[in-house]
Coordinates of C-alpha atoms in Angstrom, one line a residue:
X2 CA 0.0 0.0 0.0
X3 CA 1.1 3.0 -1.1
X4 CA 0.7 5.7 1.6
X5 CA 1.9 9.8 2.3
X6 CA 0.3 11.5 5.2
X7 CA 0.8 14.6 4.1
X8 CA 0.2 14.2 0.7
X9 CA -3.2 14.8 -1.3
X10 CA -2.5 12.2 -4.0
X11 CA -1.9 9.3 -1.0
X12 CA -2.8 10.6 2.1
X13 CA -5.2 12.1 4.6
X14 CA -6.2 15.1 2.3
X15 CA -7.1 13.2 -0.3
X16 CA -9.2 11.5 2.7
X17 CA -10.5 14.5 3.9
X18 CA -11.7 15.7 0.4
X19 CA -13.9 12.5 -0.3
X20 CA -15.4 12.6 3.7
X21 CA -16.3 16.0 3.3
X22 CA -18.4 15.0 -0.4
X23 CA -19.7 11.9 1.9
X24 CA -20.7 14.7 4.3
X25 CA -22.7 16.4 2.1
X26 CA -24.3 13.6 0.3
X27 CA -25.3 11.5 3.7
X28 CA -25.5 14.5 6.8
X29 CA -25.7 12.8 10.0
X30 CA -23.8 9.8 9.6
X31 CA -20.2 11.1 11.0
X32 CA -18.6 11.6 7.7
X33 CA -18.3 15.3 8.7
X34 CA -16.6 14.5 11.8
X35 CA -13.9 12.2 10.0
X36 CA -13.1 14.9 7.6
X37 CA -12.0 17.1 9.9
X38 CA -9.9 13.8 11.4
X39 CA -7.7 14.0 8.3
X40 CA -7.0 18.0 8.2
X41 CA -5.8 17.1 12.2
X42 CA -3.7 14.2 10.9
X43 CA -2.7 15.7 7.8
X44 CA -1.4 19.1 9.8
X45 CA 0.4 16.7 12.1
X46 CA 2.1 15.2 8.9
X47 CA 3.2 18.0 7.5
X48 CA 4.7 19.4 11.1
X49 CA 6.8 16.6 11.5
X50 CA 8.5 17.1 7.9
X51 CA 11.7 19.0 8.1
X52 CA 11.2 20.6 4.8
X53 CA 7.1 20.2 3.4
X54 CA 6.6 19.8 -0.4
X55 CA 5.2 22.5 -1.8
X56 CA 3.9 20.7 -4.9
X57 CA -0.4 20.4 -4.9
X58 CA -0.4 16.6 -4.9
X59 CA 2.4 16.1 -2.3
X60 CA 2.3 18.7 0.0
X61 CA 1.1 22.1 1.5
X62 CA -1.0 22.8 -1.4
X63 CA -2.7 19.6 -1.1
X64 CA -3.2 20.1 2.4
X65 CA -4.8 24.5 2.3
X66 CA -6.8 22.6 -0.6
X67 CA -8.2 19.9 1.6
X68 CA -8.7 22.6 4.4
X69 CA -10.5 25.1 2.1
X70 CA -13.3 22.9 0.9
X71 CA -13.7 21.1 3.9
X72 CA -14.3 24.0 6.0
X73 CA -12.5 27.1 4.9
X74 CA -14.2 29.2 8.2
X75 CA -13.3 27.3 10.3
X76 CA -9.7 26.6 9.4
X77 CA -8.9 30.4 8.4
X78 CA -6.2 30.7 10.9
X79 CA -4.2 27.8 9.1
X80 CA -5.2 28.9 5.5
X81 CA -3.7 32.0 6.7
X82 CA -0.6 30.7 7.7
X83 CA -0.7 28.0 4.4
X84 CA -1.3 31.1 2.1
X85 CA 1.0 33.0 3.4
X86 CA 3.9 29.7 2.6
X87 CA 2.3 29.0 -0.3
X88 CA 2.5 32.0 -2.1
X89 CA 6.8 32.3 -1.0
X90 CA 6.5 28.8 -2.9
X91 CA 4.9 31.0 -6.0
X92 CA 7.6 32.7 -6.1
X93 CA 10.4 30.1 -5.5
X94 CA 8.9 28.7 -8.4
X95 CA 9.0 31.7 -10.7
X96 CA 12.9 32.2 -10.0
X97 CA 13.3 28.3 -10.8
X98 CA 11.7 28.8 -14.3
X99 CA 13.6 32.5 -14.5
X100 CA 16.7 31.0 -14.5
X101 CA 16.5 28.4 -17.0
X102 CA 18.6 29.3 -19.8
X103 CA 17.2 26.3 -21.9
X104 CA 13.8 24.7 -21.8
X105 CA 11.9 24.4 -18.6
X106 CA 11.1 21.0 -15.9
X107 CA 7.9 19.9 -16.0
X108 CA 7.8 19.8 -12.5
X109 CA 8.3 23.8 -12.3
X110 CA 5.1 24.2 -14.5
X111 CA 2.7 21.3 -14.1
X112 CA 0.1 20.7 -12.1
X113 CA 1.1 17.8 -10.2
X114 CA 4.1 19.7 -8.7
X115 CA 4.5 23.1 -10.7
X116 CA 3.1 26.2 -11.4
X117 CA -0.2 24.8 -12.7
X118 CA -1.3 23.1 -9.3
X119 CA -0.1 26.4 -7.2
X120 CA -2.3 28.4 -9.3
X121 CA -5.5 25.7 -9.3
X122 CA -5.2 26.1 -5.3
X123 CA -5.3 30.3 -5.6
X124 CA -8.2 29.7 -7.9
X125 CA -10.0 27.9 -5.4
X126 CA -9.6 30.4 -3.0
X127 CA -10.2 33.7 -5.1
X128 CA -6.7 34.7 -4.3
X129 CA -6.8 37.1 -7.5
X130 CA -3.1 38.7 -7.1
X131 CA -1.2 35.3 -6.5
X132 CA -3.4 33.8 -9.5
X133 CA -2.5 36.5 -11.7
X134 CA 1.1 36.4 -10.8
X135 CA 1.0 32.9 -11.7
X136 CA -0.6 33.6 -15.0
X137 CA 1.7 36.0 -15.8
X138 CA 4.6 34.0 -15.7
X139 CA 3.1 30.6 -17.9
X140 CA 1.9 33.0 -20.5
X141 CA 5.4 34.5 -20.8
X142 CA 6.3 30.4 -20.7
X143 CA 3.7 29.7 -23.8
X144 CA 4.4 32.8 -25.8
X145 CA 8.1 33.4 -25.0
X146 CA 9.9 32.9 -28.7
X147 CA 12.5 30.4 -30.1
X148 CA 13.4 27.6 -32.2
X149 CA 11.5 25.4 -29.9
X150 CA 8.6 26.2 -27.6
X151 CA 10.0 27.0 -24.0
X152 CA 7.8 24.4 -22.1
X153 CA 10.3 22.2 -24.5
X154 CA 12.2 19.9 -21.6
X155 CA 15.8 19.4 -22.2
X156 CA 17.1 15.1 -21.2
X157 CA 19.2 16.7 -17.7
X158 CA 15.9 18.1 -16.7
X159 CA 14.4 14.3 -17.3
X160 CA 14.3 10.9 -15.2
X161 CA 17.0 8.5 -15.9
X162 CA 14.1 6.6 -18.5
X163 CA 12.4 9.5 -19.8
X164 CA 16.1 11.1 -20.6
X165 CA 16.7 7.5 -22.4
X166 CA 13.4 7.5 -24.3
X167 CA 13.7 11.3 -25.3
X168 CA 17.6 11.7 -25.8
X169 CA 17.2 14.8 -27.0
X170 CA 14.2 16.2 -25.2
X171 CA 10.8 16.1 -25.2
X172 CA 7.7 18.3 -25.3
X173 CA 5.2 16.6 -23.0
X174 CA 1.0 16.2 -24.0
X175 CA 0.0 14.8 -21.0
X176 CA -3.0 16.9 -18.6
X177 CA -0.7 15.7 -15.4
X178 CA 2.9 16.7 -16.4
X179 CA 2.7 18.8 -19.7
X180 CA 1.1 21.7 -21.6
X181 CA -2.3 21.0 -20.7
X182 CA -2.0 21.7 -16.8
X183 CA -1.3 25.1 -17.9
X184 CA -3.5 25.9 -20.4
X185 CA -6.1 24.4 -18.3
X186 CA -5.2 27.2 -15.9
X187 CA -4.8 30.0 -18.1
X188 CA -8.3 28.8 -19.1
X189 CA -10.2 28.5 -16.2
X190 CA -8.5 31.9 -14.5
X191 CA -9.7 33.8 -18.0
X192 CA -13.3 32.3 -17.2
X193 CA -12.5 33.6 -13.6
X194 CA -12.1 37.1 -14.5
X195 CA -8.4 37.3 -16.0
X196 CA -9.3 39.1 -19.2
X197 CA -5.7 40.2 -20.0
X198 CA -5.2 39.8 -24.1
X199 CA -2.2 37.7 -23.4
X200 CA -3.7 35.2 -21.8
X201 CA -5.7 34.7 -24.3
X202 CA -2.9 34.5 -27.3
X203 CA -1.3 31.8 -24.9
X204 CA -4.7 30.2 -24.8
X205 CA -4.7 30.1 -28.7
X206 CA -1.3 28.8 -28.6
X207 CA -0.9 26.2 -26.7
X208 CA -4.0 25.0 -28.4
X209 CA -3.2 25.4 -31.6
X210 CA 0.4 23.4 -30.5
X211 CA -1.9 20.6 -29.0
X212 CA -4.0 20.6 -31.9
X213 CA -1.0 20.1 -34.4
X214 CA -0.1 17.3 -32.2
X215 CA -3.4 15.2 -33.5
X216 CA -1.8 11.4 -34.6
X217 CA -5.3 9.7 -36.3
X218 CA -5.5 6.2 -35.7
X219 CA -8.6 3.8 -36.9
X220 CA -11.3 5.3 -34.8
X221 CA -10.0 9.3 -34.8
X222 CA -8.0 12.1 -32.6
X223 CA -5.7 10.7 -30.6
X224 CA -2.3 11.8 -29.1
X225 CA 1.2 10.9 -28.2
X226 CA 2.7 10.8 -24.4
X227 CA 5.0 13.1 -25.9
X228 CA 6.6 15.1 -28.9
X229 CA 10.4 14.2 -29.0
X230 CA 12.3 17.3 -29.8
X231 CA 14.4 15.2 -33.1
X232 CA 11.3 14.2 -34.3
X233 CA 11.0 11.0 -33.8
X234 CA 8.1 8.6 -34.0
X235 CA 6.3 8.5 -30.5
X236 CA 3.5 6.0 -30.3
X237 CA -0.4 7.1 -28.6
X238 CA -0.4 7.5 -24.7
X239 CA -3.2 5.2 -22.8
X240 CA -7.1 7.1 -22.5
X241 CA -6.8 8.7 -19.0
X242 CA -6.5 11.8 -17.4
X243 CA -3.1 11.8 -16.4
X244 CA -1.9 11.0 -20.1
X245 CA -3.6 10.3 -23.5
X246 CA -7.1 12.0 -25.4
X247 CA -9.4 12.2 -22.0
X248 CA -7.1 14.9 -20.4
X249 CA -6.0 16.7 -23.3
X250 CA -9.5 16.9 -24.8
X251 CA -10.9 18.2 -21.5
X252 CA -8.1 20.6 -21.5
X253 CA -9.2 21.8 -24.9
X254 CA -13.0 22.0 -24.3
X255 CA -12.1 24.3 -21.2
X256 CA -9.8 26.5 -23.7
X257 CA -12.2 26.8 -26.3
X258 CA -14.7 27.7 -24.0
X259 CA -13.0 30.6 -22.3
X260 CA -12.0 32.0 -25.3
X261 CA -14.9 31.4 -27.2
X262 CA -13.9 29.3 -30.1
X263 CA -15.9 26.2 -31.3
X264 CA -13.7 24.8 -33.6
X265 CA -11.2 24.1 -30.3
X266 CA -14.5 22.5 -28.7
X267 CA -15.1 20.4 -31.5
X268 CA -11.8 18.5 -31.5
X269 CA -12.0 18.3 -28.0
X270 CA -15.7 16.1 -28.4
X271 CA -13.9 14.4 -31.3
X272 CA -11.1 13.4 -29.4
X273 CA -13.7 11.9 -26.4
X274 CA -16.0 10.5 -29.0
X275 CA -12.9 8.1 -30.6
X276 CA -11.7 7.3 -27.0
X277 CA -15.3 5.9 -27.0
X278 CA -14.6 4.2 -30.2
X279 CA -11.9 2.3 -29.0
X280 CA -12.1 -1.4 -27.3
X281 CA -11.0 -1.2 -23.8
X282 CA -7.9 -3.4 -24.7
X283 CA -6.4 -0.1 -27.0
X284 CA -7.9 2.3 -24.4
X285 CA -5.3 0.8 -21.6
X286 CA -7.1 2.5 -19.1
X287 CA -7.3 -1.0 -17.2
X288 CA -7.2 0.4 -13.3
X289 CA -10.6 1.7 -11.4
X290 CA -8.5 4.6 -10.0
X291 CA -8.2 8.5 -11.0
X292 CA -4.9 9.1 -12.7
X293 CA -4.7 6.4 -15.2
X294 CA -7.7 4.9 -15.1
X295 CA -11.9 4.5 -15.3
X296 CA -12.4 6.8 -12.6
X297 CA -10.8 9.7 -14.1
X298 CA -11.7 8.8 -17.9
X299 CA -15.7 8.3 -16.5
X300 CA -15.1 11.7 -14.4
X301 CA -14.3 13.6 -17.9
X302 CA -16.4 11.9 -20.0
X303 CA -19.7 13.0 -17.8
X304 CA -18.4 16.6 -17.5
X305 CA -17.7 16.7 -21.2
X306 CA -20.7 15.1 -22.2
X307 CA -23.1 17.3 -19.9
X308 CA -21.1 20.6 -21.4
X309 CA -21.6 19.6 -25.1
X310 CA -24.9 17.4 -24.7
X311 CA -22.9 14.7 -27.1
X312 CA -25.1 11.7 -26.9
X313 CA -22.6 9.6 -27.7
X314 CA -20.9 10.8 -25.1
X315 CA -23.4 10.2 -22.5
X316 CA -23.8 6.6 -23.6
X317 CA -20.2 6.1 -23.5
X318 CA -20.3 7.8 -19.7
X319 CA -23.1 5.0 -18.8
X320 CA -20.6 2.3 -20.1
X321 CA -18.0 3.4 -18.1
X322 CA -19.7 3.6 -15.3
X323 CA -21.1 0.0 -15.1
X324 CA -17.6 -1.3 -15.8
X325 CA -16.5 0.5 -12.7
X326 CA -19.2 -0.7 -10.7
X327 CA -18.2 -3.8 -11.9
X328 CA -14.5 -3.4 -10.8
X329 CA -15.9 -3.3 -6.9
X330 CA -13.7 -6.2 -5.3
X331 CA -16.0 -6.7 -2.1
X332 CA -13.3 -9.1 0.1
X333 CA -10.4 -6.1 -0.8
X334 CA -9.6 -3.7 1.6
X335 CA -11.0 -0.9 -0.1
X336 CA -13.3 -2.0 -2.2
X337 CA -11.1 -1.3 -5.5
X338 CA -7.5 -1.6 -6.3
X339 CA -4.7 -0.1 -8.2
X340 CA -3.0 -2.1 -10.8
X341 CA 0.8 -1.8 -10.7
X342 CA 2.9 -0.9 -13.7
X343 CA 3.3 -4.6 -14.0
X344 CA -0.3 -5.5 -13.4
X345 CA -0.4 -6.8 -9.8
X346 CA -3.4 -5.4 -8.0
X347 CA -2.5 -3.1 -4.8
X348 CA -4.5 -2.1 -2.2
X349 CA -4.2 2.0 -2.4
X350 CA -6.9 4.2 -0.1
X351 CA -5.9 7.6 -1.3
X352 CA -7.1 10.7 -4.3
X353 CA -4.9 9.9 -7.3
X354 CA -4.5 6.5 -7.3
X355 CA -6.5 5.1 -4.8
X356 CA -10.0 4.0 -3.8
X357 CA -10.8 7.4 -2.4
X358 CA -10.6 8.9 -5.7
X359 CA -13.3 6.6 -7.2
X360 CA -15.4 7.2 -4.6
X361 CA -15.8 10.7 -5.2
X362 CA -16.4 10.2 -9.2
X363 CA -19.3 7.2 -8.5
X364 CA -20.5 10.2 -6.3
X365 CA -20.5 12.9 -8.7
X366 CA -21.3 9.9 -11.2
X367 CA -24.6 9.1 -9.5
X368 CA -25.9 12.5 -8.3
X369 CA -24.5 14.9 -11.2
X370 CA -23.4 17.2 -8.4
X371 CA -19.8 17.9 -8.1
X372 CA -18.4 20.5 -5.2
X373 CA -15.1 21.8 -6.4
X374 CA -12.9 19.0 -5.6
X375 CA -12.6 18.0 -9.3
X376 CA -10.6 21.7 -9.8
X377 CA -7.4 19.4 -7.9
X378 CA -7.4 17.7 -11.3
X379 CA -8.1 21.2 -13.8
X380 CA -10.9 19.5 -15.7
X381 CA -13.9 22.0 -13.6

């Protein structure tokens, strides 16, 4: 069992998010009282850490997130003291970026660990000067100038098998550790009330880049994990949010939205209609969990299909969501399990990757009510 205390992806924020939607769904029945259980535990965690992690998924973020939505009155002093940290991480950040003389690290700008998540956090909580600053700085990322794009990753800024995949660099597609997780923001802050004309060239931009990026296969739009900087071949990530069609289309339904271009929305349903398309066996999306698999690929495919009224879409959402009900494993510990890079099933409670996180989509799923706690993942 993978497990972080501190951490939102694996840990008791992640908790605390799914007690509080259990909370709200079923009053009276001590979920309230257990989400507030896991902000206690969850502030303990992070004040036994030497040095906290100031990335949304593995740290403080996670944790002023958690705190926010589950009762933002009543933990004001802490927000407080979180914002206050949070927004010196803003600008730790901004000098990381600032100094790169070549290409950027994903982690600097994503949203798992980068700009992207910092500024999803300051969106939740109407912070409009820290969001702005944040803004500022990935437009400048998306419409700075060169021979390559500057969200372009150089290998020394890679892991050990990402630098050997990508030799020469890579430019990365993916909603969790790519362009998306910015564009995302840039487009949900614009909706927000950022109306600054650069935000929204970077918005036509970044599109446009993900948009050229289009590899058809057999059933329609589909997209690599990557774009290697020499040009090689790179073969179609899986279906999921993390990687692959589901978070990139999401990514552009929310960009053509905000900047009011159909043609952006349409290849965004495309995309989603030839994920449906696919068998299951090509869609690799294999795991019940969030990240990488039905969870998060049901989760987008209902908000997707209730923005754009795609029936195909729906009936593709009511697909998805028997085969996760069907997933449920009554004699594990959770109820539903990770599958391992391998394949092994693992017991996993937590949001990204863990039981937790299907709980709150079967929620949303069987309600159509979702309270906020999809912004953690930029698809709302």
């Amino acid at each position: 069992m993978t497990w972080h205390p501190a951490a939102l992806a694996q840990g008791h924020p992640g908790l605390a998010l799914t007690f509080a939607e259990l909370a709200a769904r079923f009053p009276g029945e001590g979920w309230g009282t257990a989400a507030h259980r896991q902000i206690e535990l969850a502030v303990e965690a992070v004040r036994s850490e030497r040095r906290p992690d100031g990335s949304l998924f593995g740290g403080l973020p996670g944790v002023a997130f958690a705190a926010a939505l589950v009762d933002a009155d009543r933990y004001a002093r802490l927000l407080g003291t979180l914002d206050r940290l949070l927004r010196e991480h803003t600008e730790r950040g901004i000098e990381r970026l600032d100094r790169r003389e070549r290409g950027s690290a994903e982690r600097d700008f994503d949203v798992v660990s980068g700009l992207a998540g910092l500024g999803a956090y300051f969106l939740l909580r109407g912070d409009d000067a820290a969001v702005r600053r944040i803004v500022g700085r990935l437009v400048d990322l998306i419409l700075a100038e060169g021979k390559v794009p500057n969200w372009y990753t150089p290998p020394e800024l890679l892991d050990d098998l990402s630098a050997a995949t990508y030799p020469h660099g890579r430019l990365n597609c993916g909603l969790a550790h790519g362009l998306p997780g910015p564009l995302a923001l840039l487009a949900l802050a614009r909706v927000s009330g950022v109306e600054d004309e650069s935000v929204v060239r970077a918005v036509q931009r970044a599109s446009t880049w993900l948009v050229d990026q289009v590899v058809e296969d057999e059933w329609g739009v589909n997209w690599p994990y990557a774009v290697s900087i020499d040009g090689g071949e790179s073969r179609p990530a899986r279906a999921a949010w993390c990687y692959g069609a589901p978070g990139i289309a999401r990514t552009l339904w929310l960009a053509g939205t905000a900047i009011g271009d159909s043609r952006i929305r349409d290849v965004a349903v495309a995309a989603l209609e030839a994920v449906a398309a696919r068998p299951a066996s090509v869609r690799e999306a294999d795991a019940p969990t969030f990240c990488h698999g039905l969870a998060g690929l049901l989760h987008i495919t209902l908000r997707t299909a209730n923005d754009s009224g795609s029936g195909t879409l729906r009936a593709f959402a009511d697909e998805l969501l028997v085969s996760l009900l069907d997933a449920f494993e009554p004699d594990s510990i959770f109820g539903y399990r990770d599958l391992d890079p391998d394949g092994g099933a693992v017991d996993r409670p937590g949001l990204l990757q863990g039981a937790a996180g299907v709980v709150l989509v079967l929620l949303a799923a069987g309600s159509g009510v979702v309270h906020r706690w999809d912004r953690v993942f930029l698809v709302a």
